[in-house]
Amino acid sequence: MDSSQNRNYLNSLFIQAFMAKKILSIEETKTLYSKICDACEVIYSDNSFENFMKEIHNTLIKIDFDIKRIQSKSDGHFFYIWINLINDDFTQLSTQYTQNEIVIFKRILELIMENYSENYQLSSTDAIREISKLKYSFTKKDIEALLKRFQKDRWIMEKEGKYSLDIRSIAELSEYIKKNILNEDELIECPICLDYIFSNVERCSNPDCDYYLHTYCLAIKFGKNSYSKRCPKCKELWDIDENIISGEIEDEDNY
Amino acid sequence: MIIDDNLESTSTQSNIKLPVNLTQEDIEKKVLDLVRLAISSSVTDIPLKREEIKKKVIKDNMRIFPIVFEEAQKILRDTYCMELVEYPARGSTILSINQSNILNSQQQLQQGDAQTIQASQTNSSQVSLKKVSSKKYSTNSYILRNLIPGNLRKGLIFNKEDYQLHGLLIIILCLIYANGNRVKEEIIYKYLEKFGLYKNIKHETFEDVEKHIIQFTQKGYLEKEKTPIPNSEEVTYSYKWGPRALVEFPEKNLLNFIKGFYEKEEQEQIVKELIRSRGIN
């Protein structure tokens, strides 16, 4: 086969490769694209990447899938994520998980989102206890292994013994959460990015104040160039964890 | 764009009358639903049952199944470079499956532009589809076959662990193939010992080999067969190629792989012997 034919495989090869990965950082996605360009003997350029992703998007939305660009609310990094646009068939999520495992995931998702007062976090002991109640023949070891898989696939993340939603849940399940788990009056909008807050929750350090935003949005707001460290709502000084604002801040204009 | 063009061109060509209550739009929606279902099934590794297509896509009138199926195949081939093939029944042999594969690969080798290639693939799989469906034992389920040549896919699709498992699977399939497509369970493990893989000893890369063999069997890459020992209550187990392996591993590629282990001058002879031993079953 000559190269003019290899070129025809460009889009399908990319879709197949991306489907196998499900989530890649922007850099990884570009690397994948440039490798595929090489294999298909197409000349790679940064400019063509954007158009190419648009083409892929146009192809996939016809069958209610998408590869969406999402920004992490914890550190501001951008990712491309494979998304199922039909949320109603949650239980048929095209994943390698079994039906029981999906039911367990659904339970974890509910527990995390019901833990409003804990900033949408669930302790690992609570998680294991609640899953055991589902009466599947899962041992504690099995449950731990499953929770690890959820983490590896970026559905949930663990920090200091607590689980919260990771970027794939945010990307794919926000609509589901809004529709099925939280009531309208329970939704909190981040005043900085205007997305709803489902993870990476920061609350004003004044215990009487209920001003919430995302971790990354907090870093932007109170970062190096900010002139005020006061909460916009209660006007008290905000006691910020220095680690949050000293972290690398992704330049939004880069992309 | 491509999708729309195809839908249009076929809708005018199609001679089958649509049931009165269904519009062309309804059909097009069902076609896309089937493509979506097929793509989802490729992720889960579970064959797609005809019954499921009926329930989720076709819904009311099974008469439109062939139209919807063929239109979906076109999109799958043109846009995703995959196609649905009937999942072989248990007990299918490498030989029977290969006849349709050989047909496929011969036509792929033909010179011409991509359009001809696509068209010839369409024809040949229609042939094989008809052949399979006219057979007595139909599994009534489908899996996706990848149409992108392996050399283009190399290094792009799998992650490291998948590659390692893929390697293990190919070795096992080769062992079975080279032994006339049936090997006793204990013999497989004996062979694997030569690769440093022992049944009850944790391996550095693969850890528990038995677990992987069970998984290969569950996924349909291997088929486990029970044979009773005459005049005894006991049984022996053997492994054969599973239905999924028959679809996903063209014999030609496998022969090339095995050939690579031998000196140049021996290769031709080896391939001949292998093909002969495969023929026994």
Coordinates of C-alpha atoms in Angstrom, one line a residue:
Chain A
M1 CA 0.0 0.0 0.0
D2 CA 1.3 3.4 -0.8
S3 CA 1.2 6.4 1.5
S4 CA -1.8 8.0 -0.1
Q5 CA -3.7 5.1 1.3
N6 CA -2.1 5.2 4.8
R7 CA -3.4 8.7 5.0
N8 CA -7.0 7.4 5.0
Y9 CA -6.4 5.7 8.3
L10 CA -5.4 8.9 10.1
N11 CA -8.8 9.6 11.8
S12 CA -9.8 6.1 12.6
L13 CA -6.4 5.2 14.0
F14 CA -6.6 8.3 16.2
I15 CA -10.1 7.4 17.4
Q16 CA -9.1 3.7 18.1
A17 CA -5.9 4.7 19.9
F18 CA -7.7 7.3 22.0
M19 CA -10.5 4.9 22.9
A20 CA -7.9 2.6 24.3
K21 CA -6.6 5.3 26.5
K22 CA -9.7 7.3 27.4
I23 CA -7.8 10.2 29.0
L24 CA -4.6 12.0 27.9
S25 CA -3.0 15.3 28.8
I26 CA -2.9 17.9 26.0
E27 CA 0.8 17.1 25.5
E28 CA 0.2 13.4 25.3
T29 CA -2.7 13.9 22.9
K30 CA -0.4 16.0 20.6
T31 CA 2.3 13.3 20.8
L32 CA -0.2 10.6 19.9
Y33 CA -1.4 12.7 17.0
S34 CA 2.1 13.4 15.7
K35 CA 3.0 9.7 16.0
I36 CA -0.1 8.8 14.0
C37 CA 0.8 11.4 11.4
D38 CA 4.2 9.7 11.1
A39 CA 2.6 6.3 10.7
C40 CA 0.1 7.6 8.1
E41 CA 2.8 9.7 6.3
V42 CA 1.0 13.0 6.9
I43 CA 2.9 16.1 7.8
Y44 CA 2.4 17.1 11.4
S45 CA 1.9 20.7 12.5
D46 CA 0.7 22.3 15.7
N47 CA -1.9 24.2 13.7
S48 CA -3.4 21.2 12.1
F49 CA -3.9 19.6 15.6
E50 CA -6.8 22.0 16.5
N51 CA -8.6 21.4 13.2
F52 CA -8.0 17.7 13.5
M53 CA -9.5 17.5 17.0
K54 CA -12.5 19.5 15.6
E55 CA -12.9 16.9 12.9
I56 CA -12.8 14.1 15.4
H57 CA -15.4 15.8 17.5
N58 CA -17.7 16.2 14.5
T59 CA -17.4 12.5 13.8
L60 CA -18.0 11.3 17.3
I61 CA -20.9 13.4 18.3
K62 CA -22.9 11.8 15.6
I63 CA -22.9 8.7 17.7
D64 CA -23.1 10.6 21.0
F65 CA -19.5 10.2 22.0
D66 CA -17.0 13.0 22.2
I67 CA -13.4 13.7 23.1
K68 CA -13.7 16.8 25.2
R69 CA -11.0 19.2 26.4
I70 CA -11.3 19.7 30.2
Q71 CA -9.4 21.7 32.7
S72 CA -8.5 20.2 36.0
K73 CA -9.9 22.2 38.9
S74 CA -7.0 21.1 41.1
D75 CA -4.0 22.3 39.2
G76 CA -5.4 23.8 36.0
H77 CA -3.8 21.3 33.6
F78 CA -5.8 20.5 30.5
F79 CA -6.8 17.0 29.4
Y80 CA -8.6 15.4 26.5
I81 CA -11.2 12.9 27.8
W82 CA -13.3 10.3 26.0
I83 CA -16.9 11.0 26.9
N84 CA -20.2 9.2 26.5
L85 CA -22.8 11.9 25.9
I86 CA -25.8 9.9 26.9
N87 CA -25.9 9.8 30.6
D88 CA -29.1 7.9 31.0
D89 CA -27.5 4.6 30.3
F90 CA -25.0 5.1 33.0
T91 CA -25.2 1.4 33.9
Q92 CA -24.1 0.6 30.4
L93 CA -21.1 2.9 30.5
S94 CA -18.7 1.5 27.9
T95 CA -16.1 0.4 30.3
Q96 CA -14.3 -2.7 31.2
Y97 CA -16.1 -2.9 34.5
T98 CA -18.7 -5.6 35.3
Q99 CA -22.3 -4.7 36.2
N100 CA -21.6 -5.2 39.9
E101 CA -18.5 -3.0 39.7
I102 CA -20.6 -0.3 38.0
V103 CA -23.2 -0.5 40.8
I104 CA -20.4 -0.1 43.3
F105 CA -19.1 2.9 41.5
K106 CA -22.5 4.4 41.4
R107 CA -22.8 4.0 45.2
I108 CA -19.4 5.6 45.7
L109 CA -20.5 8.5 43.5
E110 CA -23.7 9.0 45.6
L111 CA -21.8 8.8 48.9
I112 CA -19.2 11.3 47.8
M113 CA -21.8 13.7 46.5
E114 CA -24.0 13.3 49.6
N115 CA -21.0 14.3 51.7
Y116 CA -21.7 18.0 51.2
S117 CA -20.6 18.9 54.7
E118 CA -17.3 17.1 54.1
N119 CA -16.6 19.1 50.9
Y120 CA -17.6 16.1 48.7
Q121 CA -15.1 13.7 50.2
L122 CA -15.6 10.2 51.5
S123 CA -13.2 8.5 53.9
S124 CA -11.8 5.2 52.7
T125 CA -13.1 3.3 55.8
D126 CA -16.7 4.6 55.1
A127 CA -16.3 3.7 51.5
I128 CA -15.3 0.1 52.3
R129 CA -18.0 -0.2 54.9
E130 CA -20.8 1.0 52.6
I131 CA -19.7 -1.2 49.7
S132 CA -19.7 -4.2 52.0
K133 CA -23.3 -3.5 52.8
L134 CA -24.2 -4.1 49.1
K135 CA -23.7 -7.8 49.8
Y136 CA -21.7 -8.7 46.8
S137 CA -19.2 -11.4 47.4
F138 CA -16.4 -8.9 47.5
T139 CA -13.7 -9.3 50.2
K140 CA -12.1 -6.2 51.7
K141 CA -9.1 -6.9 49.5
D142 CA -11.3 -7.0 46.3
I143 CA -12.9 -3.7 47.2
E144 CA -9.6 -2.1 47.8
A145 CA -8.3 -3.4 44.4
L146 CA -11.5 -2.1 42.7
L147 CA -11.1 1.4 44.3
K148 CA -7.5 1.4 43.0
R149 CA -8.8 0.7 39.5
F150 CA -11.3 3.5 39.8
Q151 CA -8.4 5.7 40.8
K152 CA -6.1 4.5 38.0
D153 CA -8.8 5.2 35.4
R154 CA -9.2 8.7 36.9
W155 CA -12.9 8.3 38.1
I156 CA -12.0 9.0 41.7
M157 CA -8.9 10.3 43.5
E158 CA -7.6 9.7 46.9
K159 CA -5.9 12.2 49.2
E160 CA -5.1 11.7 52.8
G161 CA -7.4 8.7 53.1
K162 CA -10.3 10.5 51.5
Y163 CA -11.9 9.9 48.1
S164 CA -13.3 12.6 45.9
L165 CA -14.3 12.7 42.2
D166 CA -11.5 12.8 39.7
I167 CA -11.5 14.5 36.3
R168 CA -13.2 11.7 34.3
S169 CA -16.3 11.8 36.6
I170 CA -16.4 15.6 36.3
A171 CA -16.1 15.4 32.5
E172 CA -18.6 12.7 32.0
L173 CA -21.0 12.6 35.0
S174 CA -21.6 16.2 35.8
E175 CA -25.0 16.1 34.0
Y176 CA -25.9 12.8 35.7
I177 CA -25.0 14.3 39.2
K178 CA -27.1 17.4 38.5
K179 CA -30.1 15.3 37.3
N180 CA -30.0 12.4 39.7
I181 CA -28.0 13.0 42.8
L182 CA -28.1 16.7 43.9
N183 CA -31.2 18.9 44.1
E184 CA -31.1 22.2 42.4
D185 CA -30.7 24.1 45.7
E186 CA -27.7 21.9 46.6
L187 CA -25.6 22.9 43.5
I188 CA -22.8 25.3 44.2
E189 CA -21.5 27.4 41.4
C190 CA -17.9 28.5 41.5
P191 CA -17.8 32.3 41.3
I192 CA -14.5 32.2 39.3
C193 CA -15.0 29.7 36.5
L194 CA -18.9 29.5 36.8
D195 CA -18.8 25.7 36.6
Y196 CA -20.5 23.8 39.4
I197 CA -18.3 22.6 42.2
F198 CA -18.2 18.8 42.5
S199 CA -14.6 18.3 43.7
N200 CA -11.5 20.2 44.7
V201 CA -13.7 22.3 47.0
E202 CA -12.2 25.2 49.0
R203 CA -14.3 27.0 51.6
C204 CA -13.6 30.3 53.2
S205 CA -11.5 29.9 56.3
N206 CA -14.0 31.9 58.3
P207 CA -16.3 29.1 59.7
D208 CA -19.3 31.4 59.5
C209 CA -18.9 32.1 55.9
D210 CA -20.1 29.8 53.1
Y211 CA -18.0 31.2 50.1
Y212 CA -16.9 28.2 48.0
L213 CA -14.7 27.9 45.0
H214 CA -12.4 25.3 43.2
T215 CA -8.8 24.8 44.4
Y216 CA -7.4 25.9 41.1
C217 CA -9.7 28.9 41.0
L218 CA -8.6 29.9 44.5
A219 CA -5.0 29.7 43.3
I220 CA -5.8 32.0 40.5
K221 CA -7.7 34.4 42.6
F222 CA -5.2 34.7 45.5
G223 CA -2.1 34.0 43.4
K224 CA 1.1 36.0 43.3
N225 CA -0.5 39.0 41.5
S226 CA -3.6 39.4 43.7
Y227 CA -3.8 42.5 45.8
S228 CA -6.2 41.2 48.4
K229 CA -6.3 38.1 50.4
R230 CA -9.8 38.8 51.7
C231 CA -12.8 36.7 51.1
P232 CA -15.1 38.5 48.6
K233 CA -18.1 37.6 50.7
C234 CA -17.3 38.1 54.4
K235 CA -14.3 40.3 53.8
E236 CA -12.3 38.4 56.4
L237 CA -8.7 37.6 55.7
W238 CA -8.6 34.2 54.0
D239 CA -6.1 31.8 55.6
I240 CA -4.8 30.0 52.5
D241 CA -2.7 26.9 52.3
E242 CA 0.5 28.2 50.7
N243 CA 0.9 25.0 48.7
I244 CA -2.1 25.8 46.7
I245 CA -1.0 29.1 45.4
S246 CA 2.7 28.2 45.0
G247 CA 1.9 25.4 42.6
E248 CA 2.5 25.7 38.9
I249 CA -0.2 27.7 37.4
E250 CA -1.2 26.8 33.9
D251 CA -1.3 29.7 31.5
E252 CA -4.7 29.6 30.0
D253 CA -3.7 31.4 26.9
N254 CA -1.3 28.6 26.0
Y255 CA -4.0 26.7 24.2
Chain B
M1 CA -19.5 14.7 5.8
I2 CA -18.5 11.2 4.7
I3 CA -21.3 9.7 6.8
D4 CA -23.9 11.8 5.3
D5 CA -22.8 11.2 1.7
N6 CA -22.9 7.5 2.2
L7 CA -26.3 7.6 3.8
E8 CA -27.7 9.5 0.9
S9 CA -26.2 7.5 -1.8
T10 CA -27.4 4.2 -0.3
S11 CA -30.8 5.5 0.5
T12 CA -31.4 6.2 -3.2
Q13 CA -29.9 2.8 -4.2
S14 CA -31.8 0.8 -1.7
N15 CA -34.5 -1.3 -3.2
I16 CA -36.0 -2.5 -0.1
K17 CA -39.3 -0.8 0.7
L18 CA -39.4 0.8 4.2
P19 CA -42.3 -0.2 6.4
V20 CA -44.9 2.6 6.1
N21 CA -44.5 3.9 9.6
L22 CA -40.7 4.4 9.3
T23 CA -39.1 7.3 7.5
Q24 CA -35.6 7.4 6.1
E25 CA -34.7 9.6 9.0
D26 CA -35.8 6.9 11.5
I27 CA -33.6 4.4 9.7
E28 CA -30.6 6.8 9.7
K29 CA -31.0 7.3 13.4
K30 CA -31.1 3.5 14.0
V31 CA -28.0 3.1 11.8
L32 CA -26.1 5.6 14.1
D33 CA -27.5 3.8 17.2
L34 CA -26.1 0.6 15.9
V35 CA -22.7 2.2 15.2
R36 CA -22.7 3.5 18.7
L37 CA -23.6 0.2 20.2
A38 CA -20.9 -1.6 18.2
I39 CA -18.3 1.0 19.3
S40 CA -19.4 0.5 22.9
S41 CA -19.1 -3.3 22.6
S42 CA -15.5 -3.0 21.4
V43 CA -14.6 -1.3 24.7
T44 CA -16.3 -3.9 26.9
D45 CA -14.9 -7.0 24.9
I46 CA -18.4 -8.6 25.1
P47 CA -19.8 -9.9 21.8
L48 CA -22.8 -7.9 20.6
K49 CA -25.9 -10.1 20.5
R50 CA -28.4 -9.9 17.7
E51 CA -31.1 -9.9 20.4
E52 CA -29.5 -6.8 21.9
I53 CA -29.4 -5.0 18.6
K54 CA -33.1 -5.8 18.3
K55 CA -33.9 -4.5 21.7
K56 CA -31.8 -1.4 21.7
V57 CA -31.7 -0.4 18.0
I58 CA -34.3 -2.0 15.8
K59 CA -37.0 -2.1 18.4
D60 CA -40.2 -2.8 16.4
N61 CA -39.6 -4.2 13.0
M62 CA -36.9 -6.8 12.4
R63 CA -37.4 -6.6 8.6
I64 CA -35.3 -3.5 8.6
F65 CA -32.4 -5.3 10.3
P66 CA -30.5 -6.0 7.1
I67 CA -30.7 -2.4 5.9
V68 CA -29.7 -1.0 9.2
F69 CA -26.9 -3.5 9.6
E70 CA -25.3 -2.9 6.2
E71 CA -25.5 0.9 6.6
A72 CA -23.9 0.7 10.0
Q73 CA -21.2 -1.5 8.5
K74 CA -20.4 1.2 5.9
I75 CA -20.0 3.8 8.6
L76 CA -17.9 1.5 10.7
R77 CA -15.6 0.7 7.8
D78 CA -15.3 4.1 6.4
T79 CA -15.0 6.2 9.5
Y80 CA -13.8 3.8 12.2
C81 CA -11.9 1.2 10.1
M82 CA -13.7 -1.6 11.9
E83 CA -16.4 -4.1 10.8
L84 CA -18.8 -6.4 12.6
V85 CA -18.2 -10.0 12.0
E86 CA -20.2 -12.9 13.3
Y87 CA -18.7 -14.4 16.4
P88 CA -17.7 -17.9 15.5
A89 CA -19.5 -20.8 17.2
R90 CA -17.6 -22.9 19.7
G91 CA -15.7 -25.6 17.8
S92 CA -15.1 -23.5 14.7
T93 CA -11.7 -24.4 13.3
I94 CA -8.9 -22.3 12.1
L95 CA -9.4 -23.8 8.7
S96 CA -13.0 -22.9 8.3
I97 CA -12.5 -19.3 9.5
N98 CA -9.5 -18.8 7.3
Q99 CA -11.2 -19.4 4.1
S100 CA -13.1 -16.1 4.4
N101 CA -10.0 -14.4 5.8
I102 CA -7.9 -15.5 2.9
L103 CA -10.5 -14.1 0.6
N104 CA -10.3 -10.8 2.5
S105 CA -6.6 -10.5 2.5
Q106 CA -6.3 -11.4 -1.2
Q107 CA -8.6 -8.6 -2.1
Q108 CA -6.8 -6.2 0.2
L109 CA -3.6 -6.9 -1.6
Q110 CA -5.1 -5.9 -4.9
Q111 CA -3.8 -2.7 -6.3
G112 CA -6.0 0.3 -6.6
D113 CA -7.2 3.3 -4.7
A114 CA -8.7 3.2 -1.2
Q115 CA -12.2 3.2 -2.6
T116 CA -11.7 -0.1 -4.4
I117 CA -10.2 -1.5 -1.2
Q118 CA -13.1 -0.5 0.8
A119 CA -15.5 -1.8 -1.8
S120 CA -13.8 -5.2 -2.0
Q121 CA -13.8 -5.5 1.8
T122 CA -17.4 -4.8 1.7
N123 CA -18.0 -7.5 -0.8
S124 CA -15.9 -10.1 0.8
S125 CA -17.4 -9.7 4.2
Q126 CA -20.8 -9.8 2.8
V127 CA -19.8 -13.1 1.3
S128 CA -18.5 -14.4 4.6
L129 CA -21.5 -13.0 6.4
K130 CA -23.9 -14.9 4.1
K131 CA -21.8 -18.0 4.5
V132 CA -21.9 -17.8 8.2
S133 CA -25.5 -17.0 8.5
S134 CA -26.5 -19.9 6.3
K135 CA -24.6 -22.2 8.6
K136 CA -26.6 -24.3 11.0
Y137 CA -25.1 -23.2 14.2
S138 CA -25.1 -19.4 14.3
T139 CA -24.0 -17.7 17.5
N140 CA -26.2 -14.7 16.6
S141 CA -23.6 -12.4 18.0
Y142 CA -21.0 -10.1 16.5
I143 CA -17.6 -8.7 17.4
L144 CA -15.6 -5.9 15.7
R145 CA -12.7 -6.7 13.5
N146 CA -10.1 -4.1 13.1
L147 CA -9.3 -3.2 9.5
I148 CA -6.3 -1.0 10.1
P149 CA -3.1 -2.9 9.1
G150 CA -1.1 -4.1 12.1
N151 CA 2.0 -2.3 11.1
L152 CA 0.2 1.1 11.4
R153 CA -1.2 0.2 14.8
K154 CA 2.1 -0.8 16.2
G155 CA 3.0 1.2 19.3
L156 CA -0.1 3.3 19.2
I157 CA -3.0 1.5 20.7
F158 CA -1.9 -0.6 23.6
N159 CA -0.2 0.3 26.8
K160 CA 2.7 -1.7 28.1
E161 CA 0.8 -4.3 30.1
D162 CA -1.5 -4.9 27.2
Y163 CA 1.5 -5.6 25.0
Q164 CA 2.9 -8.0 27.5
L165 CA -0.3 -9.9 27.8
H166 CA -0.7 -9.8 24.0
G167 CA 2.7 -11.4 23.8
L168 CA 1.8 -14.2 26.2
L169 CA -1.4 -14.9 24.3
I170 CA 0.4 -15.1 21.0
I171 CA 2.9 -17.6 22.4
I172 CA 0.0 -19.7 23.7
L173 CA -1.9 -19.5 20.4
C174 CA 1.3 -20.5 18.5
L175 CA 1.8 -23.5 20.8
I176 CA -1.7 -24.6 20.2
Y177 CA -1.5 -24.0 16.5
A178 CA 1.7 -25.9 16.1
N179 CA 0.2 -28.8 17.9
G180 CA -2.8 -29.3 15.6
N181 CA -5.1 -26.9 17.5
R182 CA -5.6 -29.0 20.6
V183 CA -3.2 -29.2 23.6
K184 CA -3.7 -30.8 26.9
E185 CA -3.8 -28.3 29.8
E186 CA -0.7 -29.8 31.6
I187 CA 1.2 -29.8 28.3
I188 CA 0.6 -26.0 27.9
Y189 CA 2.1 -25.4 31.3
K190 CA 5.0 -27.6 30.5
Y191 CA 5.7 -25.6 27.4
L192 CA 5.4 -22.4 29.3
E193 CA 8.0 -23.5 31.8
K194 CA 10.5 -23.2 28.9
F195 CA 9.6 -19.5 28.9
G196 CA 10.2 -19.3 32.7
L197 CA 6.5 -19.3 33.5
Y198 CA 5.4 -21.8 36.2
K199 CA 1.8 -22.6 37.2
N200 CA 2.0 -21.8 40.9
I201 CA 5.0 -19.5 41.1
K202 CA 4.6 -15.8 40.9
H203 CA 6.3 -14.5 37.7
E204 CA 8.1 -11.2 37.6
T205 CA 5.9 -9.7 34.8
F206 CA 2.8 -11.8 34.7
E207 CA 2.5 -12.8 38.3
D208 CA -0.2 -15.5 38.2
V209 CA -0.1 -17.2 34.7
E210 CA -3.1 -19.3 35.4
K211 CA -5.2 -16.2 36.1
H212 CA -4.3 -14.9 32.6
I213 CA -5.2 -18.2 30.9
I214 CA -8.6 -18.1 32.7
Q215 CA -9.1 -14.6 31.4
F216 CA -8.1 -15.4 27.9
T217 CA -10.7 -18.2 28.0
Q218 CA -13.4 -15.9 29.4
K219 CA -12.7 -13.4 26.7
G220 CA -13.0 -16.1 24.0
Y221 CA -9.3 -16.2 22.9
L222 CA -9.0 -19.7 24.2
E223 CA -11.5 -22.5 24.4
K224 CA -11.3 -25.1 27.1
E225 CA -12.5 -28.5 26.3
K226 CA -13.4 -31.4 28.6
T227 CA -12.5 -34.9 27.6
P228 CA -13.6 -37.8 29.8
I229 CA -11.0 -40.5 30.3
P230 CA -12.5 -43.8 29.2
N231 CA -13.4 -46.2 32.0
S232 CA -12.8 -43.7 34.6
E233 CA -14.5 -40.9 36.4
E234 CA -11.8 -38.4 35.7
V235 CA -11.6 -35.9 32.9
T236 CA -8.7 -34.2 31.1
Y237 CA -8.8 -30.6 29.8
S238 CA -7.4 -29.3 26.6
Y239 CA -7.1 -25.9 25.1
K240 CA -8.0 -24.8 21.5
W241 CA -8.2 -21.5 19.7
G242 CA -11.2 -19.6 21.0
P243 CA -13.7 -17.8 18.7
R244 CA -12.3 -14.4 19.3
A245 CA -8.8 -15.5 18.4
L246 CA -10.1 -17.0 15.1
V247 CA -11.4 -13.5 14.2
E248 CA -8.5 -11.4 15.5
F249 CA -5.4 -13.4 14.5
P250 CA -5.1 -14.0 10.8
E251 CA -3.3 -17.3 10.2
K252 CA -0.9 -15.6 7.9
N253 CA 0.4 -13.2 10.6
L254 CA 0.9 -16.0 13.0
L255 CA 2.9 -18.1 10.5
N256 CA 5.1 -15.1 9.9
F257 CA 5.6 -14.8 13.6
I258 CA 6.6 -18.5 14.1
K259 CA 8.7 -18.4 11.0
G260 CA 10.9 -15.7 12.6
F261 CA 12.2 -18.2 15.1
Y262 CA 13.8 -20.3 12.4
E263 CA 16.8 -20.0 10.1
K264 CA 16.0 -18.6 6.7
E265 CA 16.5 -21.9 4.9
E266 CA 14.2 -23.8 7.3
Q267 CA 11.4 -21.4 7.1
E268 CA 9.6 -22.6 4.1
Q269 CA 9.6 -26.2 5.4
I270 CA 8.3 -25.1 8.8
V271 CA 5.4 -23.2 7.3
K272 CA 4.4 -26.3 5.2
E273 CA 4.5 -28.6 8.2
L274 CA 2.5 -26.2 10.3
I275 CA -0.2 -25.8 7.7
R276 CA -0.3 -29.6 7.3
S277 CA -0.7 -30.2 11.1
R278 CA -3.4 -27.5 11.3
G279 CA -5.3 -29.3 8.6
I280 CA -5.7 -32.5 10.7
N281 CA -8.2 -30.7 12.8

